[in-house]
CSV table of N, CA and C in Angstrom, one decimal:
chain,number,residue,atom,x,y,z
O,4,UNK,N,87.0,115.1,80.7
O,4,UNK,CA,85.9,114.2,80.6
O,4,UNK,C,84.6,114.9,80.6
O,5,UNK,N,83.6,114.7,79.8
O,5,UNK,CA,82.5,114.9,79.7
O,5,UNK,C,81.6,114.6,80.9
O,6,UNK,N,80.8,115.7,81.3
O,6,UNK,CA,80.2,115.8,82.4
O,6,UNK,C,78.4,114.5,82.3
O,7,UNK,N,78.5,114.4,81.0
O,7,UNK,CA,77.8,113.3,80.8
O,7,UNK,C,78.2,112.3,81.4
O,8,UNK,N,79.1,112.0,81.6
O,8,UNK,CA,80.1,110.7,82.0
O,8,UNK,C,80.3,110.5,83.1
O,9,UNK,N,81.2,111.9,83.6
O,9,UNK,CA,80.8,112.2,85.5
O,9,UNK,C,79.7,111.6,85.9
O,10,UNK,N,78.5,112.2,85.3
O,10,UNK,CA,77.1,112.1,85.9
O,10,UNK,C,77.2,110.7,86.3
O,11,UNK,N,77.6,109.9,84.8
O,11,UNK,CA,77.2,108.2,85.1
O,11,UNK,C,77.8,107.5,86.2
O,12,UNK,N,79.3,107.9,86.3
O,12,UNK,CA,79.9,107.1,87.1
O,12,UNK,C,79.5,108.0,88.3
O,13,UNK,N,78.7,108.8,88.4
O,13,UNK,CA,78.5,109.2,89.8
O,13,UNK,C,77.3,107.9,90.2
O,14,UNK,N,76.4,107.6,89.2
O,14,UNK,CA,75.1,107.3,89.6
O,14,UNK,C,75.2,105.8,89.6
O,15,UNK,N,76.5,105.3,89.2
O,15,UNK,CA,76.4,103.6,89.3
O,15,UNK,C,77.6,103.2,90.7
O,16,UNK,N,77.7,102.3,91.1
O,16,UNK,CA,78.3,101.9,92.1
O,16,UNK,C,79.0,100.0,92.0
O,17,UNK,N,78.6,99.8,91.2
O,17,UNK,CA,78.9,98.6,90.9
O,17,UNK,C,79.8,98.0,89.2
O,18,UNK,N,80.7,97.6,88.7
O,18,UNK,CA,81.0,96.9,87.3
O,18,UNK,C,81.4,95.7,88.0
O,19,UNK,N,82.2,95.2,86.5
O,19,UNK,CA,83.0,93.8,86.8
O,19,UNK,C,84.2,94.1,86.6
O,20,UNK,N,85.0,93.6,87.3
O,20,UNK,CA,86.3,93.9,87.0
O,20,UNK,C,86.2,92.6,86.6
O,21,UNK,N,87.6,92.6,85.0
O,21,UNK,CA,88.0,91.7,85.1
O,21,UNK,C,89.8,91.7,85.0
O,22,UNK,N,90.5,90.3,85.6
O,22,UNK,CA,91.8,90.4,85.6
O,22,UNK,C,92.4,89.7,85.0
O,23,UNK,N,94.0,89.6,84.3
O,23,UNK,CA,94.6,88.6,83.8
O,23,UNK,C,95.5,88.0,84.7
O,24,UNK,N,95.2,86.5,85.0
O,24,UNK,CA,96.0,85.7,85.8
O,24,UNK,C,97.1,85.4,85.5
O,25,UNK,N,98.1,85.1,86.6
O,25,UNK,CA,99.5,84.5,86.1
O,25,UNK,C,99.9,84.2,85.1
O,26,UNK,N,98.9,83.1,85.3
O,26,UNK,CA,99.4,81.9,84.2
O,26,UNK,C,98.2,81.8,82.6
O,27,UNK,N,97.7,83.1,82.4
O,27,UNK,CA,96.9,83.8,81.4
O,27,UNK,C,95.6,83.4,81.3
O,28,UNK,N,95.0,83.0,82.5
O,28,UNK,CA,93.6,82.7,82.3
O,28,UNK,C,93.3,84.2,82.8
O,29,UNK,N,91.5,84.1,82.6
O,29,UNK,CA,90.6,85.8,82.9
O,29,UNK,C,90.0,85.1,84.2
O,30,UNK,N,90.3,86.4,84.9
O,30,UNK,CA,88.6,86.3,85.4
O,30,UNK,C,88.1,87.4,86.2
O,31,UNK,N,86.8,87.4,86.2
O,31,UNK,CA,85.5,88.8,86.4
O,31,UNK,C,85.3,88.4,87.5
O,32,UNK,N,84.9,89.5,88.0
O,32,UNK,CA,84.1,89.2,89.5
O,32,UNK,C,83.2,90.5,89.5
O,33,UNK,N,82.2,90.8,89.8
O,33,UNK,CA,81.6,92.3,90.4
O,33,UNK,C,82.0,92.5,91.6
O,34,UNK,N,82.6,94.6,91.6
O,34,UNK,CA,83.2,94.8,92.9
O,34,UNK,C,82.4,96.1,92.9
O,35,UNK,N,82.1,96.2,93.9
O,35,UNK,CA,81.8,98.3,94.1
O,35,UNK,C,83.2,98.9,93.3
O,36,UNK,N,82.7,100.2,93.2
O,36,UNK,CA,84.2,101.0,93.0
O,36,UNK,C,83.8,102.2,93.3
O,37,UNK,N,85.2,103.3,93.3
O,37,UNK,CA,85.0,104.6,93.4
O,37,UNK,C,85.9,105.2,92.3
O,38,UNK,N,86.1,106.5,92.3
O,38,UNK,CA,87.1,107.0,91.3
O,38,UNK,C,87.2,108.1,91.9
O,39,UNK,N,88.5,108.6,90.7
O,39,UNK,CA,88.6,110.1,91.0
O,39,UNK,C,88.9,110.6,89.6
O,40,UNK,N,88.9,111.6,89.4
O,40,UNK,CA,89.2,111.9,87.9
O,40,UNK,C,90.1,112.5,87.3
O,41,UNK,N,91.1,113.1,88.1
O,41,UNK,CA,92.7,113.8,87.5
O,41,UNK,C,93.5,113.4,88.6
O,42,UNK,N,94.3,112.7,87.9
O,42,UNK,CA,93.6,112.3,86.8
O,42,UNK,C,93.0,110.8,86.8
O,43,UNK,N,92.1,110.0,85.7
O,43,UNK,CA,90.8,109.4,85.6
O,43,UNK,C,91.6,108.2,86.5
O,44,UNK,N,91.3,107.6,87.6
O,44,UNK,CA,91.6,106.5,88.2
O,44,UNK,C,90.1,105.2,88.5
O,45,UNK,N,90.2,104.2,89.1
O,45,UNK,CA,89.1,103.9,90.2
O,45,UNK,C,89.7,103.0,91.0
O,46,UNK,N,88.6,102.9,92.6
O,46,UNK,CA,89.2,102.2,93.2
O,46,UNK,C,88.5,100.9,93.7
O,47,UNK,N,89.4,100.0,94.5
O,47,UNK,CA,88.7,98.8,94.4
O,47,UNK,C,88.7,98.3,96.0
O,48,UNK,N,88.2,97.5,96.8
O,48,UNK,CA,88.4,96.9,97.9
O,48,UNK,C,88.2,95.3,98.0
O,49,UNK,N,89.1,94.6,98.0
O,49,UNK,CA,89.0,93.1,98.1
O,49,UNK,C,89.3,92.5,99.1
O,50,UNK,N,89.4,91.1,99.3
O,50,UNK,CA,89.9,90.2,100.3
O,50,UNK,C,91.6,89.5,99.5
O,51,UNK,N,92.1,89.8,100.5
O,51,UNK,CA,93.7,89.0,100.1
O,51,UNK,C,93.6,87.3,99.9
O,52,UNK,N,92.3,87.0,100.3
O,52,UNK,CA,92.2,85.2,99.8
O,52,UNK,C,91.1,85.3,98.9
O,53,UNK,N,90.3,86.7,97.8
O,53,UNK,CA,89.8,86.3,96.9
O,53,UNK,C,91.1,85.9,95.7
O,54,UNK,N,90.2,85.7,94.8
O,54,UNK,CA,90.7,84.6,93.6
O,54,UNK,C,91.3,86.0,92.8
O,55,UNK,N,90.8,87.3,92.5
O,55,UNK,CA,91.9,88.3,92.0
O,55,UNK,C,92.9,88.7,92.5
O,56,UNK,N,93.2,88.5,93.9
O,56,UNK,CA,94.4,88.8,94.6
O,56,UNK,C,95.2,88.2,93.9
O,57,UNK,N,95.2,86.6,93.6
O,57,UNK,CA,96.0,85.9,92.7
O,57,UNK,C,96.9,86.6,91.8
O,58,UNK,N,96.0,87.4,90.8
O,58,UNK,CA,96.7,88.1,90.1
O,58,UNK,C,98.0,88.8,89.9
O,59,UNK,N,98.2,89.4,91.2
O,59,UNK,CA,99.1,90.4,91.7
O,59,UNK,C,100.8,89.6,91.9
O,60,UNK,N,101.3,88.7,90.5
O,60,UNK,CA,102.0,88.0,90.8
O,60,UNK,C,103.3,88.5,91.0
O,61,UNK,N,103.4,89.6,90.4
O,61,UNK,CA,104.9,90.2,90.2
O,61,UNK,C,104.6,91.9,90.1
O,62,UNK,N,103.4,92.2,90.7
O,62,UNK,CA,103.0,93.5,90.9
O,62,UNK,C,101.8,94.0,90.1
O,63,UNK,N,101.8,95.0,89.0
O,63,UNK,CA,100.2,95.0,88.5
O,63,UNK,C,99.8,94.1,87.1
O,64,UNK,N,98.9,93.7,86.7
O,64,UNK,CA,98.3,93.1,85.9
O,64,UNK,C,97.6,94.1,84.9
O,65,UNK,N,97.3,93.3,83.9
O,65,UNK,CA,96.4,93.9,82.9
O,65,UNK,C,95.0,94.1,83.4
O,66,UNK,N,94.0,94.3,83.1
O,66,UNK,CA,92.6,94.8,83.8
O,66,UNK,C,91.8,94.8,82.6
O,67,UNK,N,90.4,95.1,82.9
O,67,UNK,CA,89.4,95.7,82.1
O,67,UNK,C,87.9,95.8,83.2
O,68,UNK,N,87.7,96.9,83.6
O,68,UNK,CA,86.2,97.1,83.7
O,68,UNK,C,85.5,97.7,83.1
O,69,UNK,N,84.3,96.9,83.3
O,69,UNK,CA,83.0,97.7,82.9
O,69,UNK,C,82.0,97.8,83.6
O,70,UNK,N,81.2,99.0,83.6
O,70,UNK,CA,80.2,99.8,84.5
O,70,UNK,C,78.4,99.6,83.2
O,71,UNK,N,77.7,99.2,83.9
O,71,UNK,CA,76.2,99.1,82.9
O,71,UNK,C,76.0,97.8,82.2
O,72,UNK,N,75.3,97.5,82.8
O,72,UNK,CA,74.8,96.3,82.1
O,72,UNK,C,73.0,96.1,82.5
O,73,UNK,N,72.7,97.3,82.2
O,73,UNK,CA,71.1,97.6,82.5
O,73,UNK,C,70.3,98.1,81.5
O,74,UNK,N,69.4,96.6,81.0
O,74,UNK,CA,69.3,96.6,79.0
O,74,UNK,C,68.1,98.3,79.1
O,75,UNK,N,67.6,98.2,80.2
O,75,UNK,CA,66.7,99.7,80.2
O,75,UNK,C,67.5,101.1,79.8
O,76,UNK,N,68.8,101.4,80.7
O,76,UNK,CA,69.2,102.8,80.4
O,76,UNK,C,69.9,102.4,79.0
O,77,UNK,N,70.8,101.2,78.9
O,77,UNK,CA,71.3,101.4,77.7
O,77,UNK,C,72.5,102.0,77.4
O,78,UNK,N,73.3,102.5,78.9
O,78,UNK,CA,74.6,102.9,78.9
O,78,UNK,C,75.5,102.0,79.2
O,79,UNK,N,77.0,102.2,78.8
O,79,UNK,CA,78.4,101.6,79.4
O,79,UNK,C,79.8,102.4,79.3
O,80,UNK,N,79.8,102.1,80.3
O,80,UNK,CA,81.8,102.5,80.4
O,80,UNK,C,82.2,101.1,80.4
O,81,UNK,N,83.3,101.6,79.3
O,81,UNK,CA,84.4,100.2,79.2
O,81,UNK,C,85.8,100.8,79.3
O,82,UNK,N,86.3,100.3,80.3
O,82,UNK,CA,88.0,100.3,80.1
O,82,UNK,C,88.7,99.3,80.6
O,83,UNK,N,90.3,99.6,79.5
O,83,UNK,CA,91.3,98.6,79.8
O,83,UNK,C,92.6,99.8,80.2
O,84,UNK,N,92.9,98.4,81.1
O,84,UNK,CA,94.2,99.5,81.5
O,84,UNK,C,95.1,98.6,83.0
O,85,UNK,N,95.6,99.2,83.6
O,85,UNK,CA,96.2,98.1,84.7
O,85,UNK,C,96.0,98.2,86.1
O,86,UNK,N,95.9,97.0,86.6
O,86,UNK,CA,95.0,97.3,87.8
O,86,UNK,C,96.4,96.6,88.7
O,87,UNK,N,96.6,97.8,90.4
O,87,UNK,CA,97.6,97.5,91.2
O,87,UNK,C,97.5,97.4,92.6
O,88,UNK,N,98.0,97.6,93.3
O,88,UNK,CA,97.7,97.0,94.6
O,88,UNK,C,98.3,98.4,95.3
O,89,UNK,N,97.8,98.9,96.0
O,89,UNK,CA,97.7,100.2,96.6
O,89,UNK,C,98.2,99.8,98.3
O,90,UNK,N,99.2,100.7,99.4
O,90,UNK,CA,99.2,100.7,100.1
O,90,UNK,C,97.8,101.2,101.1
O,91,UNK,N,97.6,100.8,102.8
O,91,UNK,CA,96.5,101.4,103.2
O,91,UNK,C,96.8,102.9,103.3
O,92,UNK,N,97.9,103.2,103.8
O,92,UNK,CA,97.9,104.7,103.9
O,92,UNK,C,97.7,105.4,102.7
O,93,UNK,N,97.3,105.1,101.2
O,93,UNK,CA,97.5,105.7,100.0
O,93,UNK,C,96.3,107.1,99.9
O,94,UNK,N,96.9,107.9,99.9
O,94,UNK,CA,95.6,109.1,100.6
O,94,UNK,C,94.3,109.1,99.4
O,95,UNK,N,95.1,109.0,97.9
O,95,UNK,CA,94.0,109.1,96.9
O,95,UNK,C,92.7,108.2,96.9
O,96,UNK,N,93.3,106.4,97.2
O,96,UNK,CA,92.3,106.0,97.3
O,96,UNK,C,91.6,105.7,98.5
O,97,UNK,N,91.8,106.5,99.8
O,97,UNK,CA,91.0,106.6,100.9
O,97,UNK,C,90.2,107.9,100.7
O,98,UNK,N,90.7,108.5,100.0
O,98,UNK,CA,90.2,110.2,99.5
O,98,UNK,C,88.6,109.7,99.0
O,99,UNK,N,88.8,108.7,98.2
O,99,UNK,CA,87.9,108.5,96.6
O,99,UNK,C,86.7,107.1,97.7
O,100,UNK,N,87.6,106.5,98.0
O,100,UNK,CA,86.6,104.9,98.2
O,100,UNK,C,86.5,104.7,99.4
O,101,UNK,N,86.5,106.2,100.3
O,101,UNK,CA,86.3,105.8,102.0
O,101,UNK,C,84.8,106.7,102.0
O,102,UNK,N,85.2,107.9,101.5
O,102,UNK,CA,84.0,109.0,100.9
O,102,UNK,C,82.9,108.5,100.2
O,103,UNK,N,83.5,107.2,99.1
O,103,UNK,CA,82.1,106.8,99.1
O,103,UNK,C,81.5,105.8,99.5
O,104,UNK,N,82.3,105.1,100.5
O,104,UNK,CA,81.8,103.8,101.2
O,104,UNK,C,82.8,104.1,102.8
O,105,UNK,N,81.8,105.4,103.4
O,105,UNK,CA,82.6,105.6,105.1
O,105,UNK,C,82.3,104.3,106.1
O,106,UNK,N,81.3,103.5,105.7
O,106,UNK,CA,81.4,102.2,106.0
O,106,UNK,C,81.9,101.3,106.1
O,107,UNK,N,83.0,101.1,105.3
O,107,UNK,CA,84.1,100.1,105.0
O,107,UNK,C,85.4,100.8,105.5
O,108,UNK,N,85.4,101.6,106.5
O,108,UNK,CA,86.8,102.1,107.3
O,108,UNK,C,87.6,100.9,107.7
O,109,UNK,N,86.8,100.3,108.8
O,109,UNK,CA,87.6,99.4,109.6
O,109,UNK,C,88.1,98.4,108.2
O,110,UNK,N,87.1,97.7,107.9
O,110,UNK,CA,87.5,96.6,106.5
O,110,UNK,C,88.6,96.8,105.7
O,111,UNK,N,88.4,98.3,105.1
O,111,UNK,CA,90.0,98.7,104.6
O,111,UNK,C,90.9,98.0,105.0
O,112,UNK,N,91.3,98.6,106.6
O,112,UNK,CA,92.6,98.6,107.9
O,112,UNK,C,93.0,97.3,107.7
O,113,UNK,N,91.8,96.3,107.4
O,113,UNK,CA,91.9,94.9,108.1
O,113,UNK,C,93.4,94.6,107.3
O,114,UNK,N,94.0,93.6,108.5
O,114,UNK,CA,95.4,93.0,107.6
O,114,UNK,C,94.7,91.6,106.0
O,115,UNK,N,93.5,91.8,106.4
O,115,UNK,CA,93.0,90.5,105.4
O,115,UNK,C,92.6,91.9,104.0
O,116,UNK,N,92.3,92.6,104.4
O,116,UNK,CA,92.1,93.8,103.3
O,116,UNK,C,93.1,94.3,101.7
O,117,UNK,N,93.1,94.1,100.5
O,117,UNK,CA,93.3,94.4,99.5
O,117,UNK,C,92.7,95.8,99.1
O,118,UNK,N,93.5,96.7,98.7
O,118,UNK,CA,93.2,98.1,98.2
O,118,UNK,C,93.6,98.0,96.8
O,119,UNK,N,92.7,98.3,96.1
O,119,UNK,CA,93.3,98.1,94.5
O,119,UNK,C,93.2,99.8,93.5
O,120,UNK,N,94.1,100.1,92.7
O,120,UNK,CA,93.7,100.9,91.9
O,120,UNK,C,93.9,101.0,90.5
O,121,UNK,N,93.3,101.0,89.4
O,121,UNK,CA,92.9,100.5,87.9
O,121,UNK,C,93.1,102.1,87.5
O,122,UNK,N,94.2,102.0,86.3
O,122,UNK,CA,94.3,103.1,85.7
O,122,UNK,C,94.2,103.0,84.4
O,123,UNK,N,93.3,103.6,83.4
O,123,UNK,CA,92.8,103.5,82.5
O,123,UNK,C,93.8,103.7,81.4
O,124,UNK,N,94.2,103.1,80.2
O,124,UNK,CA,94.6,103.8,79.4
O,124,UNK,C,93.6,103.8,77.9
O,125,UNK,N,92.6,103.2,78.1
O,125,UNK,CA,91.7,103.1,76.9
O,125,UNK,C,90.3,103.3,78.0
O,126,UNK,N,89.1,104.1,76.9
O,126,UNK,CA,87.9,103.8,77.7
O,126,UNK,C,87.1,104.2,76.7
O,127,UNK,N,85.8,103.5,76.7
O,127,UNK,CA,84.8,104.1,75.8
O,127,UNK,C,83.4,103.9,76.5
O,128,UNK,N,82.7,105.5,76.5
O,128,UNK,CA,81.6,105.4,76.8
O,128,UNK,C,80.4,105.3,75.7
O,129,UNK,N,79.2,104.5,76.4
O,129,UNK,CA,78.0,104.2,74.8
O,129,UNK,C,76.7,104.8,75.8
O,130,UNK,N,75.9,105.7,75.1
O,130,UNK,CA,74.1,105.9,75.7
O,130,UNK,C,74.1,105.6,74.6
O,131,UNK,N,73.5,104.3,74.0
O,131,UNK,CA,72.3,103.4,73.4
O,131,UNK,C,71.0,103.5,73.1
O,132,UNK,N,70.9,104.2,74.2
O,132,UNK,CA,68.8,104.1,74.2
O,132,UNK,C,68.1,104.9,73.7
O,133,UNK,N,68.5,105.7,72.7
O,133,UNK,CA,67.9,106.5,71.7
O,133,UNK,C,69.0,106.1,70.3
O,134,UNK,N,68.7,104.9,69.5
O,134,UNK,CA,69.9,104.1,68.5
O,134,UNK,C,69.8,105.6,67.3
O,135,UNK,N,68.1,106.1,67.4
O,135,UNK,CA,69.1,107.3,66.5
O,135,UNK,C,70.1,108.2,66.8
O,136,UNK,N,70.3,108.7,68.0
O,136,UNK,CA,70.8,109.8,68.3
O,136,UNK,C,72.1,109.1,69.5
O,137,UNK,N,72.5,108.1,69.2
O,137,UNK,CA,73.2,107.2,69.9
O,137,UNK,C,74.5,108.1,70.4
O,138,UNK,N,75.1,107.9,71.5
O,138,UNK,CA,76.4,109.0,72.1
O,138,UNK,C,77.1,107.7,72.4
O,139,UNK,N,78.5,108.0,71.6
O,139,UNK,CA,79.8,107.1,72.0
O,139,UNK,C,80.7,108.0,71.8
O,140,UNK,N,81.4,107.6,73.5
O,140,UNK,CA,82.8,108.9,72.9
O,140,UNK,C,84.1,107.9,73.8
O,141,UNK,N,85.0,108.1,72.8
O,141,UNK,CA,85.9,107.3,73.3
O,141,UNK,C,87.5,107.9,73.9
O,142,UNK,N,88.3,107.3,74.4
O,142,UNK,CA,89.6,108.1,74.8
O,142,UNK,C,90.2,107.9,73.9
O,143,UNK,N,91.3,109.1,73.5
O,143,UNK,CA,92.0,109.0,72.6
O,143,UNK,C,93.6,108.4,72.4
């Protein structure tokens, strides 16, 4: 992955995830995330009585996040790919989403706590804010 891209997802902290429900409706919510990159993952922390827990009817679901929605810089990461439900002990995403939120220890632990992790198999990044010299690079 392009260190362009590193950079971004270092410097944002926030997208929308969105999910496919059981019974095939969508829905988005904004969550923090973290990642790690080999290979490319992110991670997520929810409540077992939010409305994406739902999702998790028969184990992982389809997904799509996106990162940017800030009409000034002009950038986005978009991907699709499938989003699962992670044990607490799972070392990678306590590696990736404790490191960057050592704050949210105990919350993790909680038995009300959801660990999620989204693995990409499509992604496309866009810098916009120069339309001549515009950078999109996509996964293959």
């Amino acid at each position: 992955m392009k260190q362009e891209i590193i950079d971004y997802l270092e410097s944002q902290h926030t997208g929308v995830l969105a999910v496919k429900m059981p019974d095939g409706s969508l829905h988005g919510a904004t969550v923090h995330f973290a990642y790690s990159l080999e290979p490319l993952a992110l991670f997520f922390l929810t409540s077992l009585s939010s409305k994406k827990a739902g999702a998790f009817g028969s184990g992982a679901c389809e997904a799509s996040f996106v990162i940017g929605t800030d009409e000034i810089a002009m950038k986005t990461l978009q991907l699709d790919g499938t989003l699962e439900s992670v044990p607490a002990d799972d070392e990678k995403w306590k590696e990736a989403y404790l490191e960057r939120y050592p704050g949210r220890k105990d919350w993790s632990e909680s038995p009300e706590a959801m660990r999620l992790k989204f693995t990409p198999r499509w992604w496309r990044y866009s810098d916009l804010k120069d339309r001549a010299n515009a950078t999109i690079i996509a996964s293959e």
